[in-house]
Amino acid sequence: MQELTLVFLVIAIVLIIFLFKKRKELHLGKPQLFLYSLIGLVICIRSLYAFTDITSPGVDFLTGVLIIVSAILSLLVGVFFFIWALMIYPTVKAKLPSIVNHKLLNNYTTPVILIIIMAISNSTQSLADNKQSKTLGFSTENDFKDAKRNNIYSPEEYSSYLADKKAIEEKKEEDKIEKERVESNKKAQKDAECNADAYCYSMKNKGGDYICKKAVEKSAKYDFQWTDGVTEPKFSSYNWYDKGGKLVTLYGHRAKAQNGFGAYKNVTYSCTFNADTGDVINVSIQ
């Protein structure tokens, strides 16, 4: 429950900042009713739950007194939050004791005072936890707090819990490593398959379509026209020319070229290029 105290402190600090920005509006109205009531509810639930620690193992008379004092202080803070929320109503404010209506208690000082009381409550609870942990035989107060959060009050049971937790974490880590290994192997296999295929290797590196398209057009002696459609590629196949040298040859037949007499005829063409560098090695039009 120590975490709830910290949550309260954060909420209260945020509330103070909010109130400071609205310092010209001393009367907060409905926001005051909502915010203070919500915080008061959280603290009261926390306080009532803290009383149950009295019946837990390892609680002697002094530890019990510390737990009760801490819970009462916390409960008073929660109740005061409710009272402060209801003070937006003049009839309620008039019926409250004069100390509550003191001029020093306002929307700025009240959260600070309540934080101080909660800090005392938190320190008292920490003393109780420390004494209870020693009584039960825990090596450190932090170990006891962790065990308590998991409803464990025996050092032996806590050691077993830690061992099981460690085993679960190790299993998760092993599963993660195995998953990464399988994925790595799949990727390596996929890369190997791609590197063995001329088309895949070309697309992964320098491509070839655009490079060879320009090279084929440039190598034509006369006018050159492509006859491929929107869904038809200019190069219909990719083959290795020199796999070790990463040289790939592209073949195609969707074009027509003009001869020396001005006539057009359908042609086949090929282009060999280096898939690593993009350099064109050879171009042929027939």
Short mmCIF file of C-alpha atoms in Angstrom, two decimals:
data_model
loop_
_atom_site.label_atom_id
_atom_site.label_comp_id
_atom_site.label_asym_id
_atom_site.label_seq_id
_atom_site.Cartn_x
_atom_site.Cartn_y
_atom_site.Cartn_z
CA MET A 1 0.00 0.00 0.00
CA GLN A 2 3.03 2.30 0.12
CA GLU A 3 2.59 2.85 -3.62
CA LEU A 4 -0.90 4.29 -3.02
CA THR A 5 0.64 6.85 -0.69
CA LEU A 6 3.04 7.91 -3.40
CA VAL A 7 0.16 8.13 -5.84
CA PHE A 8 -1.66 10.38 -3.41
CA LEU A 9 1.38 12.61 -3.02
CA VAL A 10 1.69 12.98 -6.79
CA ILE A 11 -2.01 13.79 -7.14
CA ALA A 12 -1.80 16.32 -4.32
CA ILE A 13 1.24 18.01 -5.83
CA VAL A 14 -0.48 18.24 -9.21
CA LEU A 15 -3.49 19.66 -7.40
CA ILE A 16 -1.34 22.31 -5.73
CA ILE A 17 0.11 23.35 -9.09
CA PHE A 18 -3.38 23.54 -10.56
CA LEU A 19 -4.61 25.62 -7.65
CA PHE A 20 -1.62 27.94 -7.90
CA LYS A 21 -2.42 28.65 -11.53
CA LYS A 22 -5.99 29.38 -10.45
CA ARG A 23 -4.90 31.38 -7.41
CA LYS A 24 -7.30 34.24 -8.23
CA GLU A 25 -10.20 31.82 -7.98
CA LEU A 26 -10.28 30.90 -4.30
CA HIS A 27 -13.69 29.38 -4.64
CA LEU A 28 -13.23 26.33 -6.88
CA GLY A 29 -16.85 25.13 -6.91
CA LYS A 30 -17.61 21.73 -8.40
CA PRO A 31 -13.98 20.89 -9.37
CA GLN A 32 -13.09 21.10 -5.68
CA LEU A 33 -15.93 18.73 -4.79
CA PHE A 34 -14.88 16.19 -7.42
CA LEU A 35 -11.09 16.30 -6.96
CA TYR A 36 -11.00 16.34 -3.16
CA SER A 37 -13.72 13.68 -2.87
CA LEU A 38 -11.88 11.36 -5.27
CA ILE A 39 -8.58 11.72 -3.40
CA GLY A 40 -10.35 11.30 -0.05
CA LEU A 41 -12.01 8.09 -1.26
CA VAL A 42 -8.68 6.60 -2.39
CA ILE A 43 -6.98 7.43 0.92
CA CYS A 44 -9.87 6.12 3.05
CA ILE A 45 -9.87 2.79 1.20
CA ARG A 46 -6.12 2.58 1.66
CA SER A 47 -6.44 3.37 5.38
CA LEU A 48 -9.17 0.81 6.05
CA TYR A 49 -7.16 -1.83 4.24
CA ALA A 50 -4.10 -0.96 6.35
CA PHE A 51 -5.98 -1.94 9.54
CA THR A 52 -6.05 -5.56 8.31
CA ASP A 53 -2.25 -5.72 8.67
CA ILE A 54 -2.74 -6.06 12.45
CA THR A 55 -3.77 -9.69 12.02
CA SER A 56 -0.85 -10.62 9.78
CA PRO A 57 1.99 -12.87 11.06
CA GLY A 58 4.87 -11.26 12.94
CA VAL A 59 2.84 -8.38 14.40
CA ASP A 60 3.59 -7.85 18.09
CA PHE A 61 2.14 -5.16 20.38
CA LEU A 62 4.49 -2.34 19.32
CA THR A 63 4.17 -3.19 15.63
CA GLY A 64 0.40 -3.24 15.98
CA VAL A 65 0.43 0.21 17.62
CA LEU A 66 2.54 1.59 14.77
CA ILE A 67 0.16 0.10 12.18
CA ILE A 68 -2.88 1.56 13.95
CA VAL A 69 -1.29 5.03 14.29
CA SER A 70 -0.32 5.02 10.60
CA ALA A 71 -3.80 3.92 9.52
CA ILE A 72 -5.57 6.47 11.74
CA LEU A 73 -3.43 9.35 10.45
CA SER A 74 -4.10 8.27 6.89
CA LEU A 75 -7.82 7.89 7.57
CA LEU A 76 -7.99 11.38 9.12
CA VAL A 77 -6.42 12.81 5.97
CA GLY A 78 -9.00 11.03 3.82
CA VAL A 79 -11.89 12.26 5.97
CA PHE A 80 -10.53 15.81 5.93
CA PHE A 81 -10.44 15.71 2.15
CA PHE A 82 -14.14 14.85 2.15
CA ILE A 83 -14.84 17.71 4.61
CA TRP A 84 -12.84 20.16 2.53
CA ALA A 85 -14.71 19.09 -0.60
CA LEU A 86 -18.07 19.79 1.07
CA MET A 87 -17.00 23.26 2.18
CA ILE A 88 -18.13 24.63 -1.17
CA TYR A 89 -21.60 24.62 0.37
CA PRO A 90 -22.02 27.59 2.78
CA THR A 91 -24.49 25.72 5.01
CA VAL A 92 -21.99 22.90 5.57
CA LYS A 93 -19.11 25.32 6.12
CA ALA A 94 -21.07 27.22 8.79
CA LYS A 95 -21.69 24.05 10.82
CA LEU A 96 -18.03 22.96 10.87
CA PRO A 97 -15.73 23.68 13.86
CA SER A 98 -13.92 27.01 13.80
CA ILE A 99 -10.54 25.36 13.33
CA VAL A 100 -11.67 24.04 9.95
CA ASN A 101 -12.70 27.57 8.94
CA HIS A 102 -9.39 29.07 10.08
CA LYS A 103 -8.01 31.62 7.64
CA LEU A 104 -4.71 29.75 7.40
CA LEU A 105 -6.54 26.73 6.00
CA ASN A 106 -7.17 27.47 2.35
CA ASN A 107 -6.85 25.85 -1.05
CA TYR A 108 -3.07 26.36 -1.00
CA THR A 109 -2.01 25.40 2.52
CA THR A 110 -4.43 22.49 3.01
CA PRO A 111 -2.79 20.12 0.49
CA VAL A 112 0.64 20.89 1.98
CA ILE A 113 -0.54 20.11 5.52
CA LEU A 114 -2.20 16.90 4.38
CA ILE A 115 0.94 15.81 2.54
CA ILE A 116 2.98 16.30 5.72
CA ILE A 117 0.50 14.18 7.71
CA MET A 118 0.59 11.49 5.04
CA ALA A 119 4.40 11.56 5.11
CA ILE A 120 4.28 10.93 8.88
CA SER A 121 1.79 8.12 8.32
CA ASN A 122 4.03 6.63 5.66
CA SER A 123 7.10 6.81 7.93
CA THR A 124 5.20 5.16 10.77
CA GLN A 125 4.11 2.35 8.46
CA SER A 126 7.71 1.94 7.33
CA LEU A 127 8.81 1.52 10.96
CA ALA A 128 6.12 -1.13 11.43
CA ASP A 129 7.25 -2.97 8.30
CA ASN A 130 10.87 -2.87 9.45
CA LYS A 131 10.01 -4.32 12.87
CA GLN A 132 7.71 -6.95 11.39
CA SER A 133 10.34 -8.01 8.85
CA LYS A 134 12.92 -8.53 11.62
CA THR A 135 10.43 -10.52 13.70
CA LEU A 136 9.69 -12.82 10.76
CA GLY A 137 13.36 -13.22 9.91
CA PHE A 138 13.57 -11.44 6.56
CA SER A 139 17.04 -10.25 5.60
CA THR A 140 15.90 -6.79 4.47
CA GLU A 141 12.82 -4.61 4.77
CA ASN A 142 12.57 -4.42 0.98
CA ASP A 143 12.41 -8.22 0.78
CA PHE A 144 9.60 -8.21 3.33
CA LYS A 145 7.66 -5.52 1.48
CA ASP A 146 7.96 -7.47 -1.75
CA ALA A 147 6.87 -10.66 0.01
CA LYS A 148 3.98 -8.83 1.68
CA ARG A 149 2.73 -7.56 -1.68
CA ASN A 150 2.51 -11.19 -2.73
CA ASN A 151 0.84 -12.24 0.57
CA ILE A 152 3.96 -14.08 1.77
CA TYR A 153 5.12 -13.89 5.39
CA SER A 154 7.70 -16.67 5.52
CA PRO A 155 11.35 -16.17 4.45
CA GLU A 156 11.46 -19.78 3.24
CA GLU A 157 8.29 -19.35 1.19
CA TYR A 158 9.63 -16.07 -0.16
CA SER A 159 12.90 -17.77 -1.21
CA SER A 160 10.85 -20.41 -3.02
CA TYR A 161 8.78 -17.65 -4.64
CA LEU A 162 11.94 -15.90 -5.85
CA ALA A 163 13.32 -19.17 -7.21
CA ASP A 164 10.09 -19.84 -9.12
CA LYS A 165 10.02 -16.26 -10.36
CA LYS A 166 13.62 -16.53 -11.54
CA ALA A 167 12.87 -19.81 -13.29
CA ILE A 168 9.90 -18.24 -15.09
CA GLU A 169 11.99 -15.24 -16.14
CA GLU A 170 14.80 -17.52 -17.35
CA LYS A 171 12.28 -19.59 -19.32
CA LYS A 172 10.90 -16.43 -20.90
CA GLU A 173 14.42 -15.33 -21.77
CA GLU A 174 15.21 -18.74 -23.26
CA ASP A 175 12.00 -18.64 -25.30
CA LYS A 176 12.88 -15.15 -26.48
CA ILE A 177 16.38 -16.25 -27.51
CA GLU A 178 14.99 -19.32 -29.28
CA LYS A 179 12.42 -17.19 -31.11
CA GLU A 180 15.13 -14.77 -32.19
CA ARG A 181 17.30 -17.70 -33.33
CA VAL A 182 14.46 -19.19 -35.41
CA GLU A 183 13.67 -15.80 -36.95
CA SER A 184 17.36 -15.23 -37.65
CA ASN A 185 17.64 -18.63 -39.35
CA LYS A 186 14.53 -17.92 -41.42
CA LYS A 187 15.95 -14.57 -42.48
CA ALA A 188 19.32 -16.15 -43.32
CA GLN A 189 17.58 -18.85 -45.38
CA LYS A 190 15.46 -16.25 -47.14
CA ASP A 191 18.53 -14.14 -47.87
CA ALA A 192 20.40 -17.17 -49.17
CA GLU A 193 17.50 -18.05 -51.48
CA CYS A 194 17.31 -14.45 -52.68
CA ASN A 195 21.07 -14.30 -53.30
CA ALA A 196 20.80 -17.45 -55.43
CA ASP A 197 18.06 -15.95 -57.61
CA ALA A 198 19.13 -13.40 -60.24
CA TYR A 199 15.90 -11.42 -60.18
CA CYS A 200 15.61 -11.28 -56.38
CA TYR A 201 19.26 -10.32 -55.94
CA SER A 202 18.95 -7.59 -58.55
CA MET A 203 15.82 -6.12 -56.97
CA LYS A 204 17.46 -6.19 -53.55
CA ASN A 205 20.41 -4.19 -54.83
CA LYS A 206 20.59 -2.04 -57.98
CA GLY A 207 17.41 -3.28 -59.66
CA GLY A 208 18.15 -3.23 -63.37
CA ASP A 209 14.91 -2.28 -65.11
CA TYR A 210 15.56 1.45 -65.29
CA ILE A 211 19.33 1.10 -65.82
CA CYS A 212 18.94 -1.35 -68.68
CA LYS A 213 15.96 0.50 -70.17
CA LYS A 214 18.13 3.59 -70.65
CA ALA A 215 21.05 1.48 -71.89
CA VAL A 216 18.92 -0.31 -74.51
CA GLU A 217 17.42 2.97 -75.76
CA LYS A 218 20.88 4.51 -76.01
CA SER A 219 22.33 1.58 -77.94
CA ALA A 220 19.71 1.77 -80.76
CA LYS A 221 21.15 3.26 -83.99
CA TYR A 222 17.86 4.76 -85.10
CA ASP A 223 14.43 5.36 -83.58
CA PHE A 224 13.41 2.93 -80.87
CA GLN A 225 9.91 2.37 -79.45
CA TRP A 226 8.70 0.25 -76.54
CA THR A 227 5.61 -1.89 -77.15
CA ASP A 228 5.04 -3.10 -73.61
CA GLY A 229 1.66 -2.47 -71.93
CA VAL A 230 0.85 -1.08 -68.52
CA THR A 231 0.92 -4.54 -66.93
CA GLU A 232 3.71 -5.94 -69.10
CA PRO A 233 7.36 -5.63 -68.04
CA LYS A 234 9.96 -4.49 -70.52
CA PHE A 235 12.26 -7.31 -69.39
CA SER A 236 10.59 -10.71 -69.11
CA SER A 237 13.44 -12.68 -67.52
CA TYR A 238 16.54 -12.30 -65.37
CA ASN A 239 19.39 -14.80 -65.56
CA TRP A 240 22.82 -15.02 -64.04
CA TYR A 241 25.57 -14.15 -66.48
CA ASP A 242 28.30 -14.49 -63.85
CA LYS A 243 26.96 -15.41 -60.43
CA GLY A 244 30.30 -14.96 -58.71
CA GLY A 245 30.76 -11.54 -60.23
CA LYS A 246 27.11 -10.63 -59.56
CA LEU A 247 26.50 -10.00 -63.27
CA VAL A 248 22.87 -10.38 -64.35
CA THR A 249 21.43 -10.45 -67.87
CA LEU A 250 17.92 -9.12 -68.53
CA TYR A 251 16.02 -10.31 -71.60
CA GLY A 252 13.01 -8.79 -73.34
CA HIS A 253 11.07 -8.67 -76.62
CA ARG A 254 8.51 -5.88 -76.23
CA ALA A 255 9.99 -3.22 -78.51
CA LYS A 256 10.47 -2.28 -82.15
CA ALA A 257 13.42 -0.55 -83.78
CA GLN A 258 13.86 1.38 -86.99
CA ASN A 259 16.38 0.10 -89.52
CA GLY A 260 18.44 2.05 -92.03
CA PHE A 261 15.55 2.10 -94.52
CA GLY A 262 13.14 3.66 -92.04
CA ALA A 263 11.10 0.53 -91.46
CA TYR A 264 10.22 -0.73 -88.00
CA LYS A 265 10.53 -4.34 -86.90
CA ASN A 266 10.02 -6.16 -83.65
CA VAL A 267 13.27 -6.86 -81.84
CA THR A 268 14.62 -8.83 -78.91
CA TYR A 269 17.11 -7.24 -76.60
CA SER A 270 19.33 -8.07 -73.63
CA CYS A 271 21.29 -6.10 -71.08
CA THR A 272 24.00 -7.38 -68.78
CA PHE A 273 24.78 -5.27 -65.70
CA ASN A 274 26.52 -5.51 -62.34
CA ALA A 275 23.83 -5.91 -59.67
CA ASP A 276 26.17 -4.59 -56.97
CA THR A 277 27.42 -1.44 -58.72
CA GLY A 278 24.75 -0.79 -61.39
CA ASP A 279 27.34 -0.63 -64.18
CA VAL A 280 26.12 -1.83 -67.59
CA ILE A 281 28.48 -4.42 -69.10
CA ASN A 282 26.86 -5.23 -72.41
CA VAL A 283 23.70 -4.42 -74.45
CA SER A 284 22.38 -6.31 -77.46
CA ILE A 285 19.45 -5.60 -79.84
CA GLN A 286 18.43 -8.14 -82.50
#
